[in-house]
mmCIF file of C-alpha atoms in Angstrom:
data_model
loop_
_atom_site.group_PDB
_atom_site.id
_atom_site.type_symbol
_atom_site.label_atom_id
_atom_site.label_comp_id
_atom_site.label_asym_id
_atom_site.label_seq_id
_atom_site.Cartn_x
_atom_site.Cartn_y
_atom_site.Cartn_z
ATOM 1 C CA MET A 1 -20.312 -37.284 -150.533
ATOM 2 C CA GLY A 2 -21.375 -36.741 -154.128
ATOM 3 C CA GLY A 3 -20.746 -38.567 -157.373
ATOM 4 C CA ALA A 4 -24.430 -38.468 -158.305
ATOM 5 C CA VAL A 5 -23.815 -36.920 -161.736
ATOM 6 C CA SER A 6 -21.088 -37.073 -164.354
ATOM 7 C CA ALA A 7 -18.183 -34.655 -164.256
ATOM 8 C CA GLY A 8 -18.261 -31.667 -166.584
ATOM 9 C CA GLU A 9 -15.577 -30.162 -168.772
ATOM 10 C CA ASP A 10 -16.469 -26.729 -167.404
ATOM 11 C CA ASN A 11 -18.934 -25.080 -165.032
ATOM 12 C CA ASP A 12 -21.773 -24.929 -167.583
ATOM 13 C CA GLU A 13 -21.480 -28.624 -168.420
ATOM 14 C CA LEU A 14 -21.561 -29.493 -164.718
ATOM 15 C CA ILE A 15 -24.777 -27.455 -164.378
ATOM 16 C CA ASP A 16 -26.225 -29.197 -167.447
ATOM 17 C CA ASN A 17 -25.584 -32.553 -165.774
ATOM 18 C CA LEU A 18 -27.176 -31.397 -162.516
ATOM 19 C CA LYS A 19 -30.248 -30.206 -164.433
ATOM 20 C CA GLU A 20 -30.525 -33.458 -166.350
ATOM 21 C CA ALA A 21 -30.397 -35.402 -163.084
ATOM 22 C CA GLN A 22 -33.096 -33.109 -161.599
ATOM 23 C CA TYR A 23 -30.896 -31.711 -158.836
ATOM 24 C CA ILE A 24 -31.379 -28.228 -160.276
ATOM 25 C CA ARG A 25 -35.069 -27.681 -161.023
ATOM 26 C CA THR A 26 -35.753 -23.939 -161.045
ATOM 27 C CA GLU A 27 -34.507 -21.095 -163.210
ATOM 28 C CA LEU A 28 -33.346 -18.884 -160.321
ATOM 29 C CA VAL A 29 -31.124 -21.628 -158.933
ATOM 30 C CA GLU A 30 -29.754 -22.449 -162.381
ATOM 31 C CA GLN A 31 -28.871 -18.798 -163.039
ATOM 32 C CA ALA A 32 -27.039 -18.534 -159.713
ATOM 33 C CA PHE A 33 -25.032 -21.720 -160.336
ATOM 34 C CA ARG A 34 -24.035 -20.602 -163.847
ATOM 35 C CA ALA A 35 -23.061 -17.120 -162.670
ATOM 36 C CA ILE A 36 -20.388 -18.312 -160.221
ATOM 37 C CA ASP A 37 -17.677 -20.650 -161.453
ATOM 38 C CA ARG A 38 -17.096 -23.368 -158.862
ATOM 39 C CA ALA A 39 -13.417 -23.601 -159.866
ATOM 40 C CA ASP A 40 -12.835 -20.038 -158.617
ATOM 41 C CA TYR A 41 -13.275 -21.325 -155.055
ATOM 42 C CA TYR A 42 -10.607 -24.022 -155.380
ATOM 43 C CA LEU A 43 -6.911 -23.605 -154.717
ATOM 44 C CA GLU A 44 -5.055 -23.478 -158.022
ATOM 45 C CA GLU A 45 -3.420 -26.906 -157.679
ATOM 46 C CA PHE A 46 -6.804 -28.622 -157.147
ATOM 47 C CA LYS A 47 -8.862 -26.976 -159.897
ATOM 48 C CA ASP A 48 -8.795 -30.085 -162.085
ATOM 49 C CA ASN A 49 -11.393 -31.586 -159.721
ATOM 50 C CA ALA A 50 -13.662 -28.543 -159.586
ATOM 51 C CA TYR A 51 -16.286 -29.849 -162.020
ATOM 52 C CA LYS A 52 -16.630 -33.297 -160.497
ATOM 53 C CA ASP A 53 -19.656 -34.001 -158.321
ATOM 54 C CA LEU A 54 -17.467 -34.523 -155.272
ATOM 55 C CA ALA A 55 -16.807 -32.739 -151.999
ATOM 56 C CA TRP A 56 -13.371 -31.142 -151.580
ATOM 57 C CA LYS A 57 -11.410 -30.449 -148.403
ATOM 58 C CA HIS A 58 -7.952 -28.995 -147.854
ATOM 59 C CA GLY A 59 -7.028 -28.063 -144.309
ATOM 60 C CA ASN A 60 -9.949 -26.048 -142.965
ATOM 61 C CA ILE A 61 -11.242 -25.195 -146.457
ATOM 62 C CA HIS A 62 -14.194 -27.287 -147.546
ATOM 63 C CA LEU A 63 -16.729 -27.418 -150.377
ATOM 64 C CA SER A 64 -19.689 -29.794 -150.455
ATOM 65 C CA ALA A 65 -20.515 -31.750 -153.596
ATOM 66 C CA PRO A 66 -22.444 -29.832 -156.296
ATOM 67 C CA CYS A 67 -25.448 -32.163 -155.968
ATOM 68 C CA ILE A 68 -25.694 -31.276 -152.256
ATOM 69 C CA TYR A 69 -25.529 -27.527 -152.893
ATOM 70 C CA SER A 70 -28.185 -27.956 -155.597
ATOM 71 C CA GLU A 71 -30.586 -29.673 -153.228
ATOM 72 C CA VAL A 72 -29.897 -27.063 -150.546
ATOM 73 C CA MET A 73 -30.550 -24.139 -152.896
ATOM 74 C CA GLU A 74 -33.778 -25.694 -154.161
ATOM 75 C CA ALA A 75 -34.993 -26.555 -150.645
ATOM 76 C CA LEU A 76 -34.366 -23.022 -149.345
ATOM 77 C CA ASP A 77 -36.905 -21.621 -151.835
ATOM 78 C CA LEU A 78 -35.029 -18.329 -152.040
ATOM 79 C CA GLN A 79 -36.722 -15.086 -153.087
ATOM 80 C CA PRO A 80 -35.490 -11.498 -153.460
ATOM 81 C CA GLY A 81 -35.463 -9.482 -150.255
ATOM 82 C CA LEU A 82 -35.256 -12.377 -147.781
ATOM 83 C CA SER A 83 -32.762 -12.675 -144.916
ATOM 84 C CA PHE A 84 -30.334 -15.618 -144.948
ATOM 85 C CA LEU A 85 -27.995 -17.078 -142.333
ATOM 86 C CA ASN A 86 -25.297 -19.581 -143.356
ATOM 87 C CA LEU A 87 -23.903 -21.550 -140.414
ATOM 88 C CA GLY A 88 -20.476 -22.857 -141.361
ATOM 89 C CA SER A 89 -20.193 -20.481 -144.313
ATOM 90 C CA GLY A 90 -16.780 -21.797 -145.366
ATOM 91 C CA THR A 91 -15.457 -20.466 -148.683
ATOM 92 C CA GLY A 92 -18.517 -18.277 -149.253
ATOM 93 C CA TYR A 93 -19.423 -20.122 -152.476
ATOM 94 C CA LEU A 94 -22.969 -20.910 -151.334
ATOM 95 C CA SER A 95 -23.448 -17.495 -149.712
ATOM 96 C CA SER A 96 -22.457 -15.744 -152.935
ATOM 97 C CA MET A 97 -24.911 -17.804 -155.022
ATOM 98 C CA VAL A 98 -27.640 -17.016 -152.492
ATOM 99 C CA GLY A 99 -26.716 -13.311 -152.680
ATOM 100 C CA LEU A 100 -27.437 -13.267 -156.419
ATOM 101 C CA ILE A 101 -31.034 -14.316 -155.717
ATOM 102 C CA LEU A 102 -31.653 -12.193 -152.603
ATOM 103 C CA GLY A 103 -30.873 -8.991 -154.482
ATOM 104 C CA PRO A 104 -29.923 -5.589 -153.045
ATOM 105 C CA PHE A 105 -32.579 -5.532 -150.309
ATOM 106 C CA GLY A 106 -31.843 -8.918 -148.791
ATOM 107 C CA VAL A 107 -29.702 -9.828 -145.774
ATOM 108 C CA ASN A 108 -26.827 -12.288 -146.198
ATOM 109 C CA HIS A 109 -24.857 -13.347 -143.096
ATOM 110 C CA GLY A 110 -22.418 -16.177 -142.489
ATOM 111 C CA VAL A 111 -20.798 -17.645 -139.374
ATOM 112 C CA GLU A 112 -17.532 -19.564 -139.730
ATOM 113 C CA LEU A 113 -15.461 -21.161 -136.975
ATOM 114 C CA HIS A 114 -12.025 -20.760 -138.588
ATOM 115 C CA SER A 115 -10.569 -17.276 -139.081
ATOM 116 C CA ASP A 116 -8.300 -18.440 -141.927
ATOM 117 C CA VAL A 117 -11.351 -19.652 -143.842
ATOM 118 C CA ILE A 118 -13.030 -16.265 -143.287
ATOM 119 C CA GLU A 119 -10.033 -14.584 -144.924
ATOM 120 C CA TYR A 120 -10.159 -17.057 -147.807
ATOM 121 C CA ALA A 121 -13.892 -16.356 -148.275
ATOM 122 C CA LYS A 122 -13.319 -12.594 -148.308
ATOM 123 C CA GLN A 123 -10.612 -12.965 -150.968
ATOM 124 C CA LYS A 124 -12.915 -15.072 -153.154
ATOM 125 C CA LEU A 125 -15.780 -12.621 -152.683
ATOM 126 C CA ASP A 126 -13.561 -9.683 -153.658
ATOM 127 C CA PHE A 127 -12.349 -11.605 -156.725
ATOM 128 C CA PHE A 128 -15.932 -12.311 -157.812
ATOM 129 C CA ILE A 129 -17.057 -8.693 -157.429
ATOM 130 C CA LYS A 130 -14.048 -7.249 -159.256
ATOM 131 C CA THR A 131 -13.611 -9.715 -162.105
ATOM 132 C CA SER A 132 -16.711 -11.822 -162.787
ATOM 133 C CA ASP A 133 -18.544 -11.223 -166.061
ATOM 134 C CA SER A 134 -21.745 -12.244 -164.253
ATOM 135 C CA PHE A 135 -21.665 -9.579 -161.555
ATOM 136 C CA ASP A 136 -23.337 -6.850 -163.616
ATOM 137 C CA LYS A 137 -26.154 -9.187 -164.655
ATOM 138 C CA PHE A 138 -27.474 -9.213 -161.069
ATOM 139 C CA GLU A 139 -28.012 -6.851 -158.170
ATOM 140 C CA PHE A 140 -25.987 -8.572 -155.490
ATOM 141 C CA CYS A 141 -26.632 -8.995 -151.774
ATOM 142 C CA GLU A 142 -23.046 -9.069 -150.571
ATOM 143 C CA PRO A 143 -22.481 -11.590 -147.756
ATOM 144 C CA SER A 144 -20.984 -10.558 -144.420
ATOM 145 C CA PHE A 145 -18.953 -13.141 -142.496
ATOM 146 C CA VAL A 146 -18.193 -13.299 -138.776
ATOM 147 C CA THR A 147 -15.890 -15.651 -136.892
ATOM 148 C CA GLY A 148 -17.270 -17.864 -134.158
ATOM 149 C CA ASN A 149 -19.018 -21.078 -133.209
ATOM 150 C CA CYS A 150 -22.538 -21.175 -134.634
ATOM 151 C CA LEU A 151 -23.786 -22.850 -131.443
ATOM 152 C CA GLU A 152 -22.943 -19.668 -129.511
ATOM 153 C CA ILE A 153 -24.994 -17.095 -131.395
ATOM 154 C CA SER A 154 -26.174 -14.314 -129.112
ATOM 155 C CA PRO A 155 -29.756 -14.946 -127.949
ATOM 156 C CA ASP A 156 -30.758 -11.369 -128.798
ATOM 157 C CA CYS A 157 -29.890 -11.795 -132.491
ATOM 158 C CA THR A 158 -32.537 -11.210 -135.124
ATOM 159 C CA GLN A 159 -34.334 -14.187 -136.663
ATOM 160 C CA TYR A 160 -33.983 -15.091 -140.327
ATOM 161 C CA ASP A 161 -36.210 -16.109 -143.233
ATOM 162 C CA ARG A 162 -33.786 -18.810 -144.369
ATOM 163 C CA VAL A 163 -31.097 -20.702 -142.456
ATOM 164 C CA TYR A 164 -28.641 -23.349 -143.659
ATOM 165 C CA CYS A 165 -26.198 -25.324 -141.530
ATOM 166 C CA GLY A 166 -23.306 -26.971 -143.370
ATOM 167 C CA ALA A 167 -22.364 -29.452 -140.630
ATOM 168 C CA GLY A 168 -24.115 -32.413 -139.064
ATOM 169 C CA VAL A 169 -26.546 -31.255 -136.354
ATOM 170 C CA GLN A 170 -27.046 -33.433 -133.305
ATOM 171 C CA LYS A 171 -30.627 -34.016 -132.175
ATOM 172 C CA GLU A 172 -29.964 -32.064 -128.972
ATOM 173 C CA HIS A 173 -29.331 -28.891 -131.033
ATOM 174 C CA GLU A 174 -32.419 -29.166 -133.249
ATOM 175 C CA ASP A 175 -34.516 -26.728 -131.190
ATOM 176 C CA TYR A 176 -31.645 -24.256 -131.026
ATOM 177 C CA MET A 177 -31.527 -24.199 -134.842
ATOM 178 C CA LYS A 178 -35.302 -23.897 -135.169
ATOM 179 C CA ASN A 179 -35.346 -20.807 -132.952
ATOM 180 C CA LEU A 180 -33.153 -18.951 -135.439
ATOM 181 C CA LEU A 181 -36.108 -18.913 -137.866
ATOM 182 C CA LYS A 182 -38.898 -16.408 -138.321
ATOM 183 C CA VAL A 183 -42.433 -17.756 -138.633
ATOM 184 C CA GLY A 184 -42.792 -18.832 -142.254
ATOM 185 C CA GLY A 185 -39.048 -19.400 -142.507
ATOM 186 C CA ILE A 186 -37.161 -22.436 -143.805
ATOM 187 C CA LEU A 187 -34.236 -24.236 -142.169
ATOM 188 C CA VAL A 188 -32.135 -26.753 -144.128
ATOM 189 C CA MET A 189 -29.568 -28.863 -142.261
ATOM 190 C CA PRO A 190 -28.097 -32.373 -142.005
ATOM 191 C CA LEU A 191 -29.980 -33.989 -139.121
ATOM 192 C CA GLU A 192 -29.438 -37.631 -138.180
ATOM 193 C CA GLU A 193 -27.727 -38.456 -141.499
ATOM 194 C CA LYS A 194 -30.535 -36.889 -143.572
ATOM 195 C CA LEU A 195 -30.572 -33.517 -145.314
ATOM 196 C CA THR A 196 -33.697 -32.103 -143.688
ATOM 197 C CA LYS A 197 -36.004 -29.195 -144.540
ATOM 198 C CA ILE A 198 -37.921 -27.670 -141.623
ATOM 199 C CA THR A 199 -40.551 -24.978 -142.186
ATOM 200 C CA ARG A 200 -41.754 -22.869 -139.265
ATOM 201 C CA THR A 201 -45.518 -22.660 -139.759
ATOM 202 C CA GLY A 202 -46.288 -20.938 -136.434
ATOM 203 C CA PRO A 203 -44.674 -19.777 -133.168
ATOM 204 C CA SER A 204 -44.416 -23.400 -132.044
ATOM 205 C CA ALA A 205 -45.456 -25.320 -135.166
ATOM 206 C CA TRP A 206 -43.134 -26.992 -137.656
ATOM 207 C CA GLU A 207 -43.234 -29.098 -140.796
ATOM 208 C CA THR A 208 -40.325 -31.466 -141.428
ATOM 209 C CA LYS A 209 -39.296 -33.114 -144.689
ATOM 210 C CA LYS A 210 -36.369 -35.471 -145.255
ATOM 211 C CA ILE A 211 -34.675 -34.707 -148.589
ATOM 212 C CA LEU A 212 -31.878 -37.242 -149.010
ATOM 213 C CA ALA A 213 -29.314 -39.291 -147.104
ATOM 214 C CA VAL A 214 -26.055 -37.425 -146.486
ATOM 215 C CA SER A 215 -22.855 -37.728 -144.528
ATOM 216 C CA PHE A 216 -21.535 -34.535 -142.903
ATOM 217 C CA ALA A 217 -18.900 -33.943 -140.265
ATOM 218 C CA PRO A 218 -20.677 -33.046 -137.001
ATOM 219 C CA LEU A 219 -20.825 -29.558 -135.563
ATOM 220 C CA ILE A 220 -17.866 -28.763 -133.332
ATOM 221 C CA GLN A 221 -18.987 -28.251 -129.758
ATOM 222 C CA PRO A 222 -18.006 -24.994 -128.003
ATOM 223 C CA ASN A 223 -14.831 -25.223 -125.954
ATOM 224 C CA HIS A 224 -14.884 -23.198 -122.735
ATOM 225 C CA ALA A 225 -11.786 -24.773 -121.206
ATOM 226 C CA ASP A 226 -9.716 -21.576 -121.435
ATOM 227 C CA SER A 227 -11.996 -19.015 -119.835
ATOM 228 C CA GLY A 228 -14.981 -21.070 -118.708
ATOM 229 C CA LYS A 229 -17.213 -18.483 -120.411
ATOM 230 C CA SER A 230 -19.258 -18.674 -123.560
ATOM 231 C CA ARG A 231 -17.942 -16.540 -126.436
ATOM 232 C CA LEU A 232 -21.145 -15.161 -127.881
ATOM 233 C CA VAL A 233 -21.273 -14.593 -131.622
ATOM 234 C CA HIS A 234 -22.782 -11.216 -132.494
ATOM 235 C CA LEU A 235 -24.151 -11.106 -136.017
ATOM 236 C CA PRO A 236 -23.974 -7.906 -138.082
ATOM 237 C CA PRO A 237 -26.854 -5.481 -137.514
ATOM 238 C CA VAL A 238 -29.365 -5.090 -140.336
ATOM 239 C CA ALA A 239 -28.394 -1.642 -141.618
ATOM 240 C CA VAL A 240 -30.525 0.759 -143.653
ATOM 241 C CA ARG A 241 -28.921 1.501 -147.016
ATOM 242 C CA SER A 242 -27.678 5.032 -147.654
ATOM 243 C CA LEU A 243 -29.501 7.295 -150.118
ATOM 244 C CA GLN A 244 -26.417 7.182 -152.372
ATOM 245 C CA ASP A 245 -26.472 3.400 -152.400
ATOM 246 C CA LEU A 246 -30.213 3.334 -153.148
ATOM 247 C CA ALA A 247 -29.659 5.756 -156.028
ATOM 248 C CA ARG A 248 -26.974 3.442 -157.473
ATOM 249 C CA ILE A 249 -29.357 0.471 -157.312
ATOM 250 C CA ALA A 250 -32.149 2.476 -158.982
ATOM 251 C CA ILE A 251 -29.909 3.820 -161.775
ATOM 252 C CA ARG A 252 -28.438 0.408 -162.564
ATOM 253 C CA GLY A 253 -31.918 -1.125 -162.567
ATOM 254 C CA THR A 254 -33.231 1.512 -164.985
ATOM 255 C CA ILE A 255 -30.309 1.013 -167.371
ATOM 256 C CA LYS A 256 -30.830 -2.753 -167.326
ATOM 257 C CA LYS A 257 -34.492 -2.282 -168.263
ATOM 258 C CA ILE A 258 -33.469 -0.070 -171.190
ATOM 259 C CA ILE A 259 -30.938 -2.682 -172.349
ATOM 260 C CA HIS A 260 -33.593 -5.408 -172.091
ATOM 261 C CA GLN A 261 -36.065 -3.353 -174.169
ATOM 262 C CA GLU A 262 -33.408 -2.612 -176.796
ATOM 263 C CA THR A 263 -32.532 -6.316 -177.001
ATOM 264 C CA LEU A 264 -36.184 -7.248 -177.507
ATOM 265 C CA SER A 265 -36.527 -4.637 -180.249
ATOM 266 C CA LYS A 266 -33.442 -5.901 -182.090
ATOM 267 C CA ASN A 267 -34.536 -9.530 -181.858
ATOM 268 C CA GLY A 268 -38.150 -8.899 -182.744
ATOM 269 C CA ASN A 269 -39.533 -9.436 -179.231
ATOM 270 C CA GLY A 270 -37.167 -12.325 -178.698
ATOM 271 C CA LEU A 271 -38.261 -14.334 -181.749
ATOM 272 C CA LYS A 272 -35.260 -15.847 -183.443
ATOM 273 C CA ASN A 273 -34.935 -16.781 -187.087
ATOM 274 C CA PRO A 274 -35.721 -20.437 -187.725
ATOM 275 C CA PRO A 275 -32.617 -22.609 -187.886
ATOM 276 C CA LYS A 276 -31.174 -23.261 -191.295
ATOM 277 C CA PHE A 277 -30.565 -26.868 -192.201
ATOM 278 C CA LYS A 278 -27.657 -27.865 -194.355
ATOM 279 C CA ARG A 279 -28.485 -29.786 -197.509
ATOM 280 C CA ARG A 280 -26.904 -33.173 -197.342
ATOM 281 C CA ARG A 281 -24.261 -33.562 -199.997
ATOM 282 C CA VAL A 282 -24.626 -36.690 -202.130
ATOM 283 C CA ARG A 283 -21.400 -37.889 -203.596
ATOM 284 C CA ARG A 284 -21.314 -39.664 -206.907
ATOM 285 C CA ARG A 285 -19.222 -42.750 -206.578
ATOM 286 C CA ARG A 286 -18.162 -45.413 -209.062
ATOM 287 C CA MET A 287 -19.915 -48.703 -208.457
ATOM 288 C CA GLU A 288 -18.419 -52.132 -208.747
ATOM 289 C CA THR A 289 -20.839 -54.887 -209.774
ATOM 290 C CA ILE A 290 -20.236 -58.582 -209.359
ATOM 291 C CA VAL A 291 -22.362 -60.951 -211.416
ATOM 292 C CA PHE A 292 -22.646 -64.626 -210.490
ATOM 293 C CA LEU A 293 -23.336 -66.669 -213.607
ATOM 294 C CA ASP A 294 -23.446 -70.422 -213.117
ATOM 295 C CA LYS A 295 -20.042 -71.198 -211.598
ATOM 296 C CA GLU A 296 -18.143 -68.247 -213.019
ATOM 297 C CA VAL A 297 -17.836 -64.795 -211.573
ATOM 298 C CA PHE A 298 -17.766 -61.696 -213.756
ATOM 299 C CA ALA A 299 -16.826 -58.307 -212.292
ATOM 300 C CA SER A 300 -17.371 -55.044 -214.032
ATOM 301 C CA ARG A 301 -17.373 -51.338 -213.146
ATOM 302 C CA ILE A 302 -20.319 -49.082 -213.965
ATOM 303 C CA SER A 303 -18.886 -45.676 -214.695
ATOM 304 C CA ASN A 304 -20.615 -42.312 -214.454
ATOM 305 C CA PRO A 305 -21.455 -40.886 -217.877
ATOM 306 C CA SER A 306 -19.209 -37.913 -217.197
ATOM 307 C CA ASP A 307 -16.141 -40.067 -216.557
ATOM 308 C CA ASP A 308 -13.235 -39.553 -218.825
ATOM 309 C CA ASN A 309 -12.360 -42.736 -220.704
ATOM 310 C CA ASN A 310 -8.685 -42.058 -220.136
ATOM 311 C CA ASN A 311 -9.072 -41.702 -216.340
ATOM 312 C CA ASN A 312 -11.034 -44.812 -215.452
ATOM 313 C CA ASN A 313 -8.640 -45.742 -212.666
ATOM 314 C CA THR A 314 -8.034 -42.247 -211.221
ATOM 315 C CA THR A 315 -10.051 -39.828 -209.067
ATOM 316 C CA THR A 316 -11.520 -36.867 -210.945
ATOM 317 C CA SER A 317 -10.889 -33.273 -209.868
ATOM 318 C CA GLU A 318 -14.586 -32.959 -209.050
ATOM 319 C CA ASP A 319 -14.345 -35.847 -206.576
ATOM 320 C CA LEU A 320 -11.308 -34.252 -204.950
ATOM 321 C CA GLU A 321 -13.158 -30.966 -204.587
ATOM 322 C CA GLU A 322 -16.162 -32.701 -203.034
ATOM 323 C CA GLU A 323 -13.932 -34.577 -200.588
ATOM 324 C CA ARG A 324 -12.247 -31.319 -199.602
ATOM 325 C CA GLN A 325 -15.597 -29.613 -198.982
ATOM 326 C CA GLU A 326 -16.855 -32.565 -196.959
ATOM 327 C CA GLU A 327 -13.709 -32.501 -194.844
ATOM 328 C CA GLU A 328 -14.200 -28.793 -194.158
ATOM 329 C CA GLU A 329 -17.808 -29.387 -193.140
ATOM 330 C CA LYS A 330 -16.775 -32.158 -190.743
ATOM 331 C CA ASN A 331 -13.913 -30.152 -189.240
ATOM 332 C CA PRO A 332 -14.757 -26.453 -189.515
ATOM 333 C CA PRO A 333 -11.921 -24.082 -188.648
ATOM 334 C CA GLU A 334 -11.987 -23.074 -185.002
ATOM 335 C CA LEU A 335 -13.178 -19.513 -184.625
ATOM 336 C CA LYS A 336 -12.264 -17.593 -181.508
ATOM 337 C CA PRO A 337 -15.519 -16.451 -179.865
ATOM 338 C CA ASP A 338 -16.033 -12.747 -179.464
ATOM 339 C CA PRO A 339 -15.575 -11.567 -175.875
ATOM 340 C CA PRO A 340 -18.881 -10.909 -174.072
ATOM 341 C CA VAL A 341 -20.074 -7.315 -174.244
ATOM 342 C CA ASN A 342 -20.994 -5.660 -170.949
ATOM 343 C CA PHE A 343 -23.745 -3.326 -172.158
ATOM 344 C CA LEU A 344 -24.406 -2.005 -168.659
ATOM 345 C CA ARG A 345 -20.815 -0.877 -168.317
ATOM 346 C CA GLU A 346 -20.817 0.727 -171.770
ATOM 347 C CA LYS A 347 -23.951 2.741 -171.025
ATOM 348 C CA VAL A 348 -22.719 3.831 -167.594
ATOM 349 C CA LEU A 349 -19.433 5.064 -169.065
ATOM 350 C CA ARG A 350 -21.379 7.144 -171.628
ATOM 351 C CA LEU A 351 -23.469 8.897 -168.964
ATOM 352 C CA PRO A 352 -22.849 12.659 -168.591
ATOM 353 C CA LEU A 353 -21.429 12.212 -165.092
ATOM 354 C CA PRO A 354 -18.046 12.801 -163.475
ATOM 355 C CA ASP A 355 -15.770 9.779 -163.686
ATOM 356 C CA PRO A 356 -15.805 9.073 -159.916
ATOM 357 C CA LEU A 357 -19.606 8.713 -160.038
ATOM 358 C CA LYS A 358 -19.407 6.411 -163.057
ATOM 359 C CA TYR A 359 -16.972 4.122 -161.281
ATOM 360 C CA TYR A 360 -19.135 4.189 -158.162
ATOM 361 C CA LEU A 361 -22.062 2.982 -160.291
ATOM 362 C CA LEU A 362 -19.801 0.182 -161.534
ATOM 363 C CA TYR A 363 -18.706 -0.805 -157.995
ATOM 364 C CA TYR A 364 -15.156 0.217 -159.007
ATOM 365 C CA ARG A 365 -14.844 -2.919 -161.098
ATOM 366 C CA GLU A 366 -11.739 -3.072 -163.281
ATOM 367 C CA LYS A 367 -13.509 -4.433 -166.370
#
């Protein structure tokens, strides 16, 4: 599934292509896609394919095509503070992008059938938190993953504002999925070969919209052959954040506002200088003229007045200099870009606080 847009050279170019093709349509979704490099969720030997609009599977590890994730993110209509449940959470790529939008007061849960994939997702999540340059640009709702079959979720679990299922749902399980939603919530899932958006408009009222044709592997049915009993999946409880954690969120938010105000002041409220246009260089060239007179042909050269009579057949030093300058303009020397500056980190490290508190504010990130 996929192949709707051209491959990119890097993550940003892939996002540009998805925007151009109208798969990504809103700023929040674009920011989330740019913040998390899709290649980071591939095994090293398969990263050459990371920026193609194709699904990828290796063993139990699976990623849907970028165009599918784009449509899913747009259809979910995510907002800060919502609760989200990802059924078949896989590598955690989608859950992490969602977490960037939900913010610190959202809920972000995932259910995954395979325990080895859960471990893979936790490794990728830890890598993102510790190393990504994008992490400090957001307040993140960290996903929590549990192992189990998503068709065996405990009936006393809380309902969610947004639910996504990453496997084909049979018609017989449609009502089960709908009951995971709060009133006003949105469910996105592959249903009868169509990516489908269902909005719960009342206790027993629904609106359904077909988004696009898709092909997903079907949900795996629960297997009770061993014990004959259902293995209920218990989702994490919605916990109240500690006062210390709330203080960290508030301090980081205040510092970000200060940085934003300082940036506006430096840039003149965000107004940039008008672009400067290069004056086109006009080269003076010798001209050859051919005159047809009756049946004879006469050829002559019209020289520039500044030409030296003794150098009619050679290139002047001025021409050589102009050619050199033109060549430099066409092929400017490659300059190594300056590394991005993490202003939040710099300001936190300058706070008059003990070092352990500074590193707590930075989530113990190494850079």
